[in-house]
Short mmCIF file of C-alpha atoms and ligand atoms in Angstrom, two decimals:
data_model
loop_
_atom_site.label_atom_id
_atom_site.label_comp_id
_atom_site.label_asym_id
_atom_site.label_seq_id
_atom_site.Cartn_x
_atom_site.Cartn_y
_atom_site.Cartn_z
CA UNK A 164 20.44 -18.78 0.87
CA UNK A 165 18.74 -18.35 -2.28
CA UNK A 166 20.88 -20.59 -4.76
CA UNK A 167 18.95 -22.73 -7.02
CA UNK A 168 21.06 -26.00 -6.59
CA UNK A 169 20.97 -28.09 -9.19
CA UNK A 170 19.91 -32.09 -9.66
CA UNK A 171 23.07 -33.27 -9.01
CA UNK A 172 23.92 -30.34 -6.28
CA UNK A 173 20.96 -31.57 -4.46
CA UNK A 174 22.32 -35.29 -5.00
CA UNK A 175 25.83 -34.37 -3.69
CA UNK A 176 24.00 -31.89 -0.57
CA UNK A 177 21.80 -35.13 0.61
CA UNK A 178 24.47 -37.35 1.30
CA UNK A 179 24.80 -39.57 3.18
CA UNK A 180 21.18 -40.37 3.33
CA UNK A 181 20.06 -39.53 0.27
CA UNK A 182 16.53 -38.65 1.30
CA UNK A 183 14.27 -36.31 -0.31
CA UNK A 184 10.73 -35.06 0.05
CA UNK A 185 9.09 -34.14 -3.64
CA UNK A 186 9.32 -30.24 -4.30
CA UNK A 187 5.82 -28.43 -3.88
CA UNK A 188 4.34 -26.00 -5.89
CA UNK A 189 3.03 -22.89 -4.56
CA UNK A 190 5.72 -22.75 -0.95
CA UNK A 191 8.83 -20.69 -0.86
CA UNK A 192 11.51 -22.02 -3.45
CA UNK A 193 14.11 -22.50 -0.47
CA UNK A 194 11.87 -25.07 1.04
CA UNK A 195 12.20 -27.16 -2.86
CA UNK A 196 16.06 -27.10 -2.54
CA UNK A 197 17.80 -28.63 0.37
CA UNK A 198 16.79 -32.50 0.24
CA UNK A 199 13.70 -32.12 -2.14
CA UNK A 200 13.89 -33.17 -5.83
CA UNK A 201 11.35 -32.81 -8.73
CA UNK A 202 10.68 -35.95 -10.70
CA UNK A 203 12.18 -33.98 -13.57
CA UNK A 204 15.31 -33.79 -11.58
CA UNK A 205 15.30 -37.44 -11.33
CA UNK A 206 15.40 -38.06 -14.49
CA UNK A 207 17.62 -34.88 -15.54
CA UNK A 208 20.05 -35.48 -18.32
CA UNK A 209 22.87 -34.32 -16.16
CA UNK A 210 23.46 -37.36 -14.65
CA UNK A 211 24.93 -39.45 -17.71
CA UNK A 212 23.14 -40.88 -20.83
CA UNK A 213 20.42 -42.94 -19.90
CA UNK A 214 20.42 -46.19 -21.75
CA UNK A 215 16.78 -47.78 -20.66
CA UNK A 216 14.99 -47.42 -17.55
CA UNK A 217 11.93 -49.26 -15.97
CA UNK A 218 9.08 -47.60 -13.76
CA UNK A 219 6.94 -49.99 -10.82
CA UNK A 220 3.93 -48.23 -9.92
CA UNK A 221 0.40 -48.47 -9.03
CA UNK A 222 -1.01 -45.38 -11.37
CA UNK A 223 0.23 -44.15 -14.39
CA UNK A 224 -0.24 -41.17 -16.99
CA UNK A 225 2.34 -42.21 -19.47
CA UNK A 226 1.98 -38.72 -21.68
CA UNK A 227 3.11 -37.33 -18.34
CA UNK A 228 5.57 -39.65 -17.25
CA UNK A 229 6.97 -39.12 -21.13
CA UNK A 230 6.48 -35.68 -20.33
CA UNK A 231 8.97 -36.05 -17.57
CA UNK A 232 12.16 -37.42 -19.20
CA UNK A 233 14.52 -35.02 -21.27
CA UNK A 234 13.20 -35.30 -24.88
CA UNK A 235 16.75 -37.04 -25.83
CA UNK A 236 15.57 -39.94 -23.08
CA UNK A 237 11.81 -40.39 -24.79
CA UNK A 238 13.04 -43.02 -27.49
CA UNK A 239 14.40 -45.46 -24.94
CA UNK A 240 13.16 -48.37 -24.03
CA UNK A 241 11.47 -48.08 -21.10
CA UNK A 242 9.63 -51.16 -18.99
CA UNK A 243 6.06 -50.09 -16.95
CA UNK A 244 5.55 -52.41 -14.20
CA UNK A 245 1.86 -52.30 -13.36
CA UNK A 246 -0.55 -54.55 -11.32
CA UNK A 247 -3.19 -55.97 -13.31
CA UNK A 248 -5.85 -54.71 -11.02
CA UNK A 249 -8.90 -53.10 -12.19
CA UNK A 250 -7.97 -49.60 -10.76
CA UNK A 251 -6.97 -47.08 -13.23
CA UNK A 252 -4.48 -49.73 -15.06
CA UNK A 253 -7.13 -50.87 -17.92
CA UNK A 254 -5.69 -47.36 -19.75
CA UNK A 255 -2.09 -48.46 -19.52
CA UNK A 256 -2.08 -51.10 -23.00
CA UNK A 257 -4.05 -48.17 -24.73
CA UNK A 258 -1.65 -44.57 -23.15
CA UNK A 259 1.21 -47.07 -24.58
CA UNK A 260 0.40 -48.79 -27.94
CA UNK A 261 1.08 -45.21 -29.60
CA UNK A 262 5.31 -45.89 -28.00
CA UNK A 263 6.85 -49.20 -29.48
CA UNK A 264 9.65 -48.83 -26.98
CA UNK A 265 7.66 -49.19 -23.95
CA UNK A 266 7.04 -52.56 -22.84
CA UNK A 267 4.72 -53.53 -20.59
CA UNK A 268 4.80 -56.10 -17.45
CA UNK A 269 1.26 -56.68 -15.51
CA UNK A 270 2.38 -57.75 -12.26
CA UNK A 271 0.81 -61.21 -11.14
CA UNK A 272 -2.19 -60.52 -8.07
CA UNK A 273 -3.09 -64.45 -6.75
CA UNK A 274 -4.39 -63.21 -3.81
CA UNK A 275 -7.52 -61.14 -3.24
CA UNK A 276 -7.83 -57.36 -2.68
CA UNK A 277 -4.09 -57.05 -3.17
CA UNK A 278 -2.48 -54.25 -5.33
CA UNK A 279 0.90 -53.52 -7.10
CA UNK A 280 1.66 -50.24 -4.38
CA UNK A 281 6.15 -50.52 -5.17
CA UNK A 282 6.90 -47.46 -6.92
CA UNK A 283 10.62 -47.91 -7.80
CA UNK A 284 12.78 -47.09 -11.01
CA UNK A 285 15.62 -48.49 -12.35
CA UNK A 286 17.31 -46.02 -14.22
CA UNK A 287 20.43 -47.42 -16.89
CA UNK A 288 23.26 -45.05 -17.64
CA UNK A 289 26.23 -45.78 -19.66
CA UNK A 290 27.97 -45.09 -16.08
CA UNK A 291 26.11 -47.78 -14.52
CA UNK A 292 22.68 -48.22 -12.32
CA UNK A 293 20.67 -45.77 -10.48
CA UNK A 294 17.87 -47.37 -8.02
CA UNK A 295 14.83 -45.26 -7.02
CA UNK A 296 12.58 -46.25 -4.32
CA UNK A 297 9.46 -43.55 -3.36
CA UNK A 298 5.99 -42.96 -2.34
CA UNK A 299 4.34 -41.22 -5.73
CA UNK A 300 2.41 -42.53 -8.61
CA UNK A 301 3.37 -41.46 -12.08
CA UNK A 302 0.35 -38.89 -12.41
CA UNK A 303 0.84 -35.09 -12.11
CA UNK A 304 -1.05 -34.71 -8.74
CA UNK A 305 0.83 -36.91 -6.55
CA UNK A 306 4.24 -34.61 -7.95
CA UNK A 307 3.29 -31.24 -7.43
CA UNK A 308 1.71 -30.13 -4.10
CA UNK A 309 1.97 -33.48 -1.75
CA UNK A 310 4.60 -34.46 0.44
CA UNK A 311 6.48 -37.72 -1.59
CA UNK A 312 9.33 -39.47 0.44
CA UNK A 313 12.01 -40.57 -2.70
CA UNK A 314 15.39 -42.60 -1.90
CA UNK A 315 18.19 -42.45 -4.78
CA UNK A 316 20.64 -44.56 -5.15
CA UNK A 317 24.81 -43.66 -6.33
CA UNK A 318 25.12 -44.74 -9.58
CA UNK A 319 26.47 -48.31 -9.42
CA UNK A 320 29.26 -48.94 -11.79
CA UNK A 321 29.33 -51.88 -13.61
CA UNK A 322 31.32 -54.93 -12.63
CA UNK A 323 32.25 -58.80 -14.21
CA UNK A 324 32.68 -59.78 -10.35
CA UNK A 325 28.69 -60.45 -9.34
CA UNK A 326 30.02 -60.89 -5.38
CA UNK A 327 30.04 -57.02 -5.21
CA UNK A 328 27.23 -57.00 -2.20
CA UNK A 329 26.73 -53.79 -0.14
CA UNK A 330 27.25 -54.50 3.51
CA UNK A 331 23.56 -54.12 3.92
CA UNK A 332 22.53 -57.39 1.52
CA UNK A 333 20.65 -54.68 -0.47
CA UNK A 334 21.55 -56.46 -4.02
CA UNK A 335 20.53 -59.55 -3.50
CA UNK A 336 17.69 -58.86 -1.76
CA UNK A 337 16.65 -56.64 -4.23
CA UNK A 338 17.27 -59.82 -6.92
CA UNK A 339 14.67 -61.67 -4.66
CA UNK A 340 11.97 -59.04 -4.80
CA UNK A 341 12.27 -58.90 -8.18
CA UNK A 342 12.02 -62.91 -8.89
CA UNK A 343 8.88 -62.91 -6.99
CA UNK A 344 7.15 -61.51 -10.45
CA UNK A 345 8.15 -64.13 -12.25
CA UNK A 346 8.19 -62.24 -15.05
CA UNK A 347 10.14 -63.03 -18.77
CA UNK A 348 10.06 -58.98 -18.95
CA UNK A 349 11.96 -58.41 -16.16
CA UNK A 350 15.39 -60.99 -16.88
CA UNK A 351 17.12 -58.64 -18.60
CA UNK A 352 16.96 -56.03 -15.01
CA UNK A 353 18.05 -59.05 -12.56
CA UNK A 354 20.57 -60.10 -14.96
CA UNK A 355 21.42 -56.25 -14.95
CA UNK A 356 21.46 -55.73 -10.96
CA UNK A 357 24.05 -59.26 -10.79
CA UNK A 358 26.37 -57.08 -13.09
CA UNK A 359 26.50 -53.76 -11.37
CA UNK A 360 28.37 -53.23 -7.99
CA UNK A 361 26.36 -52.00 -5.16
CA UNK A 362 28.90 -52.17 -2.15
CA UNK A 363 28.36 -48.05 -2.12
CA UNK A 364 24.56 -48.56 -0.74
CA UNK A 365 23.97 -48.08 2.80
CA UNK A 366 20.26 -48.93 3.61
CA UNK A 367 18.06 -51.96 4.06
CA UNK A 368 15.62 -53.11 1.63
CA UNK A 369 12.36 -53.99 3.09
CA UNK A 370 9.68 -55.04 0.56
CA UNK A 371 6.27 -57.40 0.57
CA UNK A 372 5.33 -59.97 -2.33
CA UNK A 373 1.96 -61.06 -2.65
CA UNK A 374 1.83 -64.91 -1.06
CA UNK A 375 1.49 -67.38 2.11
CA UNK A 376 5.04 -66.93 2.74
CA UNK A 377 5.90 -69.82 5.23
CA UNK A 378 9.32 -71.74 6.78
CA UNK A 379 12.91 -69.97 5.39
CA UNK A 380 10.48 -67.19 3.49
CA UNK A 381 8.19 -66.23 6.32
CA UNK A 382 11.56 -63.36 7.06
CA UNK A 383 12.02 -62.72 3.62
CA UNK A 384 8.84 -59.71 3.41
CA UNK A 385 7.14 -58.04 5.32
CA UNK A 386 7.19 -56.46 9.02
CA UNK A 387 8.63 -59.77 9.68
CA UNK A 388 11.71 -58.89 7.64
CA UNK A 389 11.50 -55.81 9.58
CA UNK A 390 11.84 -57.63 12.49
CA UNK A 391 14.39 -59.46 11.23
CA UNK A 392 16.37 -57.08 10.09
CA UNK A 393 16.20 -54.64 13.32
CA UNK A 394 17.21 -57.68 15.33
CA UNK A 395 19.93 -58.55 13.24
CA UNK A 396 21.78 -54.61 12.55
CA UNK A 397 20.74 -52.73 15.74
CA UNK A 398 23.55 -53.84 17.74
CA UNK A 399 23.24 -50.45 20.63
CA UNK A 400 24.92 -50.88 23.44
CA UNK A 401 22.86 -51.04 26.81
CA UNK A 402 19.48 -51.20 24.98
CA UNK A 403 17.14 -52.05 27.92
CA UNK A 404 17.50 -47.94 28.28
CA UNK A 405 15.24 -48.05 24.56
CA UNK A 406 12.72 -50.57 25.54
CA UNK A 407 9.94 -47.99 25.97
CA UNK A 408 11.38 -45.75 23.48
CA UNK A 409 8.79 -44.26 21.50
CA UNK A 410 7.26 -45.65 17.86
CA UNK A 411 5.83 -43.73 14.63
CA UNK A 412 3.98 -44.82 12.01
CA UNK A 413 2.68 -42.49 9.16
CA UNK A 414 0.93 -43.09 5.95
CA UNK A 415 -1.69 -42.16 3.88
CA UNK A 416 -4.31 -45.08 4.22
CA UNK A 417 -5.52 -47.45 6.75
CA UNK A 418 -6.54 -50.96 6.16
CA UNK A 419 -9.41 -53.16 8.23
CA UNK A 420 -7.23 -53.79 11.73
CA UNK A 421 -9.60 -55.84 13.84
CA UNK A 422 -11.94 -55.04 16.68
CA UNK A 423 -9.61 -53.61 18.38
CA UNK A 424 -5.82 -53.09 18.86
CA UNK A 425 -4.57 -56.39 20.59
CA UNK A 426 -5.99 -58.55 17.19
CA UNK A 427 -2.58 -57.40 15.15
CA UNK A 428 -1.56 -53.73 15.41
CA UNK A 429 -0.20 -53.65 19.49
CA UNK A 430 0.70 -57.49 19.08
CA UNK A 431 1.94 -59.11 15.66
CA UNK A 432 2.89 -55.41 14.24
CA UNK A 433 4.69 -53.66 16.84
CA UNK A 434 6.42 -56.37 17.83
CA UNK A 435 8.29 -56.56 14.46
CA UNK A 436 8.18 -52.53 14.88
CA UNK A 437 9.63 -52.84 18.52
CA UNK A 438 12.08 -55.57 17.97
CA UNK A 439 15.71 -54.62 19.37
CA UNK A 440 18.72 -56.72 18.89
CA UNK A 441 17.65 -58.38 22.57
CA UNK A 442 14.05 -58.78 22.45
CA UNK A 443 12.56 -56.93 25.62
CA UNK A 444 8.58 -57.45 27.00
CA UNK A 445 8.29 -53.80 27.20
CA UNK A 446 4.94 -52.33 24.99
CA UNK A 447 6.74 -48.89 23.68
CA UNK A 448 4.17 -45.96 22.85
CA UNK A 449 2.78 -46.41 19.30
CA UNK A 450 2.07 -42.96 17.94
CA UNK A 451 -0.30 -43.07 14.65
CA UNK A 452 0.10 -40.03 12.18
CA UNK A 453 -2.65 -39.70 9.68
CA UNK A 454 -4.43 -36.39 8.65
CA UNK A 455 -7.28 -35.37 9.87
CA UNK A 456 -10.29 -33.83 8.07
CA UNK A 457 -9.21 -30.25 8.90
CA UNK A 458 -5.78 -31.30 7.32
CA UNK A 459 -7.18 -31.97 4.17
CA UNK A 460 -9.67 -29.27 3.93
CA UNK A 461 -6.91 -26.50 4.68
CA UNK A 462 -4.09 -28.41 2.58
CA UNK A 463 -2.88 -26.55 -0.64
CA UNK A 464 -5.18 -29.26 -2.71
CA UNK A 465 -8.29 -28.64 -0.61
CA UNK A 466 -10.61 -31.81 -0.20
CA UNK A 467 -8.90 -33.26 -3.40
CA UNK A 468 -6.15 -33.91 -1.53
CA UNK A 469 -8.57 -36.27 0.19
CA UNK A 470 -9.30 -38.39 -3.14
CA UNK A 471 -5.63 -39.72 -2.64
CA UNK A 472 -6.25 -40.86 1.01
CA UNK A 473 -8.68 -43.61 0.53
CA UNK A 474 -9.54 -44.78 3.92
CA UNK A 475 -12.93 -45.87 4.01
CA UNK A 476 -16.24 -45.80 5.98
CA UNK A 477 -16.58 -49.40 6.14
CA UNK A 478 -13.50 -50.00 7.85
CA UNK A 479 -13.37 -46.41 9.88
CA UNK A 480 -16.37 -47.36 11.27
CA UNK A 481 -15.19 -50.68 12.78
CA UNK A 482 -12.21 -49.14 14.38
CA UNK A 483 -12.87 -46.08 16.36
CA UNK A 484 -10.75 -47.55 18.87
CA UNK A 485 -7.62 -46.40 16.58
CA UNK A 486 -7.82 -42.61 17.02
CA UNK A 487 -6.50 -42.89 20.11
CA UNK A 488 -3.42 -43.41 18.09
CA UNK A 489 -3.83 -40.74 15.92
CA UNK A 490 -1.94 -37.82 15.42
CA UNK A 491 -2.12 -34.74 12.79
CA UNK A 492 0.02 -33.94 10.25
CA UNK A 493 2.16 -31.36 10.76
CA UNK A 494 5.73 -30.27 9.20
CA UNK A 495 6.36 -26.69 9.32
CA UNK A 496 10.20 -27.40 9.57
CA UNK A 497 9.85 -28.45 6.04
CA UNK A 498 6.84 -25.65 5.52
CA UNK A 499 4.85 -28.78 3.93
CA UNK A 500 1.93 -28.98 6.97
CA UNK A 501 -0.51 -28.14 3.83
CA UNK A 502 1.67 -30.49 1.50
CA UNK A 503 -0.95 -33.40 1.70
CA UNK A 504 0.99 -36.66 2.73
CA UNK A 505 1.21 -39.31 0.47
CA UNK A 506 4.69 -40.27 1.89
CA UNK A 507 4.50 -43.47 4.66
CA UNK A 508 7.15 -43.56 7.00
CA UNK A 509 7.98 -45.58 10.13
CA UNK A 510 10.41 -44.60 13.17
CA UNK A 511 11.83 -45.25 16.13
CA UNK A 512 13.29 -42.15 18.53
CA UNK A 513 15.41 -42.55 21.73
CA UNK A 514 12.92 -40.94 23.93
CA UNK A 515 10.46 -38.47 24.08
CA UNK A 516 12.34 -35.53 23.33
CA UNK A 517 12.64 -37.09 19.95
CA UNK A 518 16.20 -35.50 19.23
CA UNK A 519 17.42 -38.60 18.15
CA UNK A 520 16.42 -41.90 16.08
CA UNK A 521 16.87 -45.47 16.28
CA UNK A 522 16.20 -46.38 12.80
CA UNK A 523 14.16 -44.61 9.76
CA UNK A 524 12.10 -46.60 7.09
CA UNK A 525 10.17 -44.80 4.29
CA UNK A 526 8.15 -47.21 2.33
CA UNK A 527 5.13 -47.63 0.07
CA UNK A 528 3.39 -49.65 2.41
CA UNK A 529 0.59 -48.16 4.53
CA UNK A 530 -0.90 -49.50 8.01
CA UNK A 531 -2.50 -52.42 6.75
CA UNK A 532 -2.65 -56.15 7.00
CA UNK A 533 -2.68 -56.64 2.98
CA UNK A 534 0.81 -54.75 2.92
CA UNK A 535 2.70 -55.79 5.86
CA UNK A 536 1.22 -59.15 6.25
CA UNK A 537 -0.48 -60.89 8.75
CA UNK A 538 0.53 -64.37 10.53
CA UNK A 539 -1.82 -67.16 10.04
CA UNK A 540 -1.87 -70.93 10.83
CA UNK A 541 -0.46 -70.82 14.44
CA UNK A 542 2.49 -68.34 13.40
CA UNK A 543 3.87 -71.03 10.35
CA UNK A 544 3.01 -68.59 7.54
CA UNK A 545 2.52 -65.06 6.92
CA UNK A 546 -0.08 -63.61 4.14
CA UNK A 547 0.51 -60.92 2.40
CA UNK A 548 -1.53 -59.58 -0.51
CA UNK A 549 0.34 -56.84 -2.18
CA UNK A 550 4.11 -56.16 -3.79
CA UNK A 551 5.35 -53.00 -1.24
CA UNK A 552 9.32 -51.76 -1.27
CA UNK A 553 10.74 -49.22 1.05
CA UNK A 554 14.34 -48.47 2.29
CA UNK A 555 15.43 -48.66 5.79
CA UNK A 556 17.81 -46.64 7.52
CA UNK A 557 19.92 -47.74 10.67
CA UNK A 558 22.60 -45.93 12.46
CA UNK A 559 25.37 -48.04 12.36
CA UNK A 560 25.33 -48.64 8.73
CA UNK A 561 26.38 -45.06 8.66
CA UNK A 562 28.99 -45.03 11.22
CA UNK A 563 26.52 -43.32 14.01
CA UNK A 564 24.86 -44.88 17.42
CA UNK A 565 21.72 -42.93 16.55
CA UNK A 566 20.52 -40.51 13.88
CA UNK A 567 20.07 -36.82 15.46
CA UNK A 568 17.41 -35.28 14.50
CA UNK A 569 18.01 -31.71 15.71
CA UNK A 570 21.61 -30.00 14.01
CA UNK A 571 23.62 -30.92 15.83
CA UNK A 572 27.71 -32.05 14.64
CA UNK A 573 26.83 -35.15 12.94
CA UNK A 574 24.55 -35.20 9.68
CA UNK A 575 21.27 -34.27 11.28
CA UNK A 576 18.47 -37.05 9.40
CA UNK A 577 16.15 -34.73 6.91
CA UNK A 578 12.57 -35.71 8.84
CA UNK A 579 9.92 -34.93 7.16
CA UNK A 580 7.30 -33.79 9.48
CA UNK A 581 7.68 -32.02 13.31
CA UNK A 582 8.41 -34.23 16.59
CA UNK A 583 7.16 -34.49 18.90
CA UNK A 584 3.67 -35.46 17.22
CA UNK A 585 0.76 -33.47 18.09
CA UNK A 586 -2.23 -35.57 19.13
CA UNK A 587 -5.94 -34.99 17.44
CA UNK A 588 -7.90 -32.71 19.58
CA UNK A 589 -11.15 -34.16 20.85
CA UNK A 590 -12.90 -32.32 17.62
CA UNK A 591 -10.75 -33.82 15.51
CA UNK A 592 -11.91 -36.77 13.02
CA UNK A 593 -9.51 -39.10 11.05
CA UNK A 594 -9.72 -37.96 7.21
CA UNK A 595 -12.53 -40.44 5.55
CA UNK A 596 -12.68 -40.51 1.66
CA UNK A 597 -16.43 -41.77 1.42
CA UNK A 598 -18.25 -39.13 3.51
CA UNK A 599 -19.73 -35.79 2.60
CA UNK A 600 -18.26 -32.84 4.21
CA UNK A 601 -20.56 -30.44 3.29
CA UNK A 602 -20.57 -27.68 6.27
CA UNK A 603 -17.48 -26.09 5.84
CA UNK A 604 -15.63 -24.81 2.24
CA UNK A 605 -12.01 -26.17 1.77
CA UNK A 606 -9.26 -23.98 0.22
CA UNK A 607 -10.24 -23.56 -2.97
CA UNK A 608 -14.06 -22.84 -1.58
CA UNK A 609 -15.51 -26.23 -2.58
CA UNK A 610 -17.20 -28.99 -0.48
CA UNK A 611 -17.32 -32.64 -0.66
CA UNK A 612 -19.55 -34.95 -1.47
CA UNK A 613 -18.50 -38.44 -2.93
CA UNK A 614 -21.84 -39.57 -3.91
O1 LIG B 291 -0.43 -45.12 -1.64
C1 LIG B 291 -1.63 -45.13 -1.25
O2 LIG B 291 -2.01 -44.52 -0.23
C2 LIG B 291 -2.62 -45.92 -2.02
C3 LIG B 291 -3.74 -46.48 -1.36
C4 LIG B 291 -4.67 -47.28 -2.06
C5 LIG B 291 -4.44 -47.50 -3.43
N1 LIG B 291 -5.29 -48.24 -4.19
C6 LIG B 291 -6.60 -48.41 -3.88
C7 LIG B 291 -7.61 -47.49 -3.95
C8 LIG B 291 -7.54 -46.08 -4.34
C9 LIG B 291 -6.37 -45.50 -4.77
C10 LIG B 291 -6.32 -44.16 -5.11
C11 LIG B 291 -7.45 -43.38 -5.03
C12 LIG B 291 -8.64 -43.94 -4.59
C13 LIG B 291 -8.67 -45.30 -4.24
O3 LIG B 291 -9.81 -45.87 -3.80
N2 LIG B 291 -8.75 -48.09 -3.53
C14 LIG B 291 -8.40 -49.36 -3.20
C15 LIG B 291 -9.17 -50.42 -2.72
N3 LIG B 291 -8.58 -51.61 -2.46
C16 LIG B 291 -7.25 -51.75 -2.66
C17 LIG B 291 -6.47 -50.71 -3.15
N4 LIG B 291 -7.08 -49.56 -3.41
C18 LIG B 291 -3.34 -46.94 -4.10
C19 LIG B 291 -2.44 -46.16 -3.39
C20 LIG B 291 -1.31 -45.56 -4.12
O4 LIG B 291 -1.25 -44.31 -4.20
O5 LIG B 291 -0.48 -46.34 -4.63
#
């Protein structure tokens, strides 16, 4: 059909998953309907009167971002949760000082290399409190012609009984994420989460905090919450049938992995990726989706769409043993194969038909040992380096065995790119941001050369 649905039509439509890809410009409008929401639709007045709000991100253009709430909403406090790296954040004290009701938090980086990647908002209505956990930084570019993945919450009411806990611990992990900033700014929104009641939410948080996390925390972040939590809420029935069911991870960058893929990608990480509620010695098929070269060059953005896919030379060039992994990126279901990914998800399907899932996590993290951690002193403590959040979604909490893909009776899951993956060809090279590519125009008719 052609309707235009509206913000809170496309709310209502996405239940129960509530998971949306950001609309593109520049595809057919009935592609930006059915599970995909603008940022403007976000933050639409039609869901109540917004009280304050907060925004975690990485990269910020706060005329834009203003740009973005109804002009009743601009006068509101509003809290921007940065990291105080040198990337692109030295602006944010200057794009604010002009707003006295923005306050700003700089995120605390103790370890090395690591980066503030959550991208979250808390969103305050006089009806109660609206969570939002996605893939996009607060810029115009990464909202209008790349594939975002963006979770929204119900509206939680508010409540005098703290206890109210959703059935998937959501709140109070959610309370622990948020303590790890340590941060006088950010009180008032834990005390504010205690007082809402979140017993409606129906998917797992899984985040990473920068730290050696070691003994009772060592499960708290991470992919070893991930394993955790997947050995914990799986619960199938006959599972050996799944033990060589088949993995996917997607993401837009791709961190330094190790010599080859027994250091921490086929061990430590799909281990936790693997894990079942009975742990089984089976090594399932990891498939790796990441674009290739062509992808960006014949994406609606052209090479640009490269500048937001920074995986570099130095550590390409120690890994060639990872394309092997690789597969393209491709989602003409959703007719976003040119929508440049920015979006990082990880699944698990039955089998290799792919018609059904196991379990669905979008996330901000991307395949790297700085987001998901790595273990370190004999196994006692894992490192991680930078604050990540994602959701995760597992069949039972929503009354299914498995999610099916294809529609079929039960909600079919919104995926957001084609399965089965298709493999890189032989003449096909994993997308690198600091190389020329000079002998063939993109989209737009330009080349590119970083130097
Ligand atoms: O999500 C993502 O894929 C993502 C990946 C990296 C990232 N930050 C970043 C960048 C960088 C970012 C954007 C354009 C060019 C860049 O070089 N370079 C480094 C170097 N060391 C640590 C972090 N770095 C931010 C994001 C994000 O969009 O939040």
């Amino acid at each position: 059909s052609n309707k235009r649905l509206t913000p809170i039509e496309k709310i209502q439509q996405s239940e129960p998953y509530r998971f949306f890809l950001s609309t593109v410009y520049g595809i057919s409008d009935n592609y930006n309907q059915i599970n995909a929401i603008s940022l403007k639709e976000i933050l639409s007045p039609e869901h109540g009167q917004l009280v304050r709000s907060a925004q975690f991100n990485y990269m910020f253009d706060i005329e834009f971002l203003r740009e973005q709430y109804p002009p009743e909403f601009r006068l509101k406090p509003l809290l921007i949760v940065h990291g105080d790296s040198r990337h692109d954040n030295h602006t944010i004290k200057t794009q604010c000082s002009p707003y006295p009701q923005i306050e700003i938090c700089a995120a605390r980086l103790d370890i090395p290399y690591g980066t503030h990647h959550t991208k979250m908002m808390f969103l305050l209505y006089e009806t109660g409190l609206r969570i939002v956990i996605h893939t996009a930084n607060l810029i115009q570019q990464d909202w209008k012609q790349k594939s975002q993945g963006i979770w929204i919450s119900p509206i939680c009411p508010k409540t005098n009984d703290n206890t109210n806990e959703s059935k998937t611990n959501f709140k109070k992990d959610l309370i622990e994420y948020i303590e790890r900033y340590r941060a006088k700014q950010l009180q008032f929104w834990q005390k504010t989460i205690n007082e809402h009641d979140f017993s409606s939410i129906n998917v797992h948080l899984i985040s990473s905090t920068p730290g050696r996390h070691t003994g009772a925390d060592m499960n708290k972040f991470g992919h070893l919450k991930l394993r955790q939590t997947l050995k914990a809420y799986l619960g199938l029935e006959n599972e050996a049938q799944y033990n060589s069911a088949p993995i996917i991870g997607q993401f837009s960058s791709i961190g330094s992995l190790g010599p080859n893929a027994n250091n921490w990608l086929s061990k430590e990480f799909l281990t936790s990726l693997k894990q079942l509620h009975s742990s089984s010695l089976d090594s399932p098929e990891l498939k790796l989706i990441y674009p290739t070269v062509d992808n960006v060059r014949t994406s609606l953005e052209g090479y640009m769409a490269g500048g937001s896919l920074p995986y570099n030379m130095q550590n390409a060039m120690k890994q060639g043993w990872l394309v092997n992994y690789l597969h393209k990126w491709k989602a003409d279901h959703r007719q976003r194969s040119r929508a440049s990914p920015h979006i990082k998800t990880y699944l698990r399907a039955t089998n290799d038909e792919y018609k059904e899932l196991l379990w669905f996590l979008v996330t901000s993290a991307n395949l790297s040992k700085a987001a998901w951690g790595v273990l370190e002193k004999n196994n006692t403590q894992l490192m991680i380096r930078s604050y990540e959040i994602g959701v995760l979604f597992i069949p039972k909490q929503f009354s299914q065995t498995t999610f099916s893909v294809s529609d079929s009776s039960s909600p079919s899951f919104p995926i957001p790119y084609d399965l089965p993956p298709v493999k890189y060809q032989s003449s096909d090279k994993p997308w690198v941001v600091d190389v020329a590519y000079k002998n063939q125009p993109d989209s737009h008719g330009n080349m590119w050369d970083p130097s």
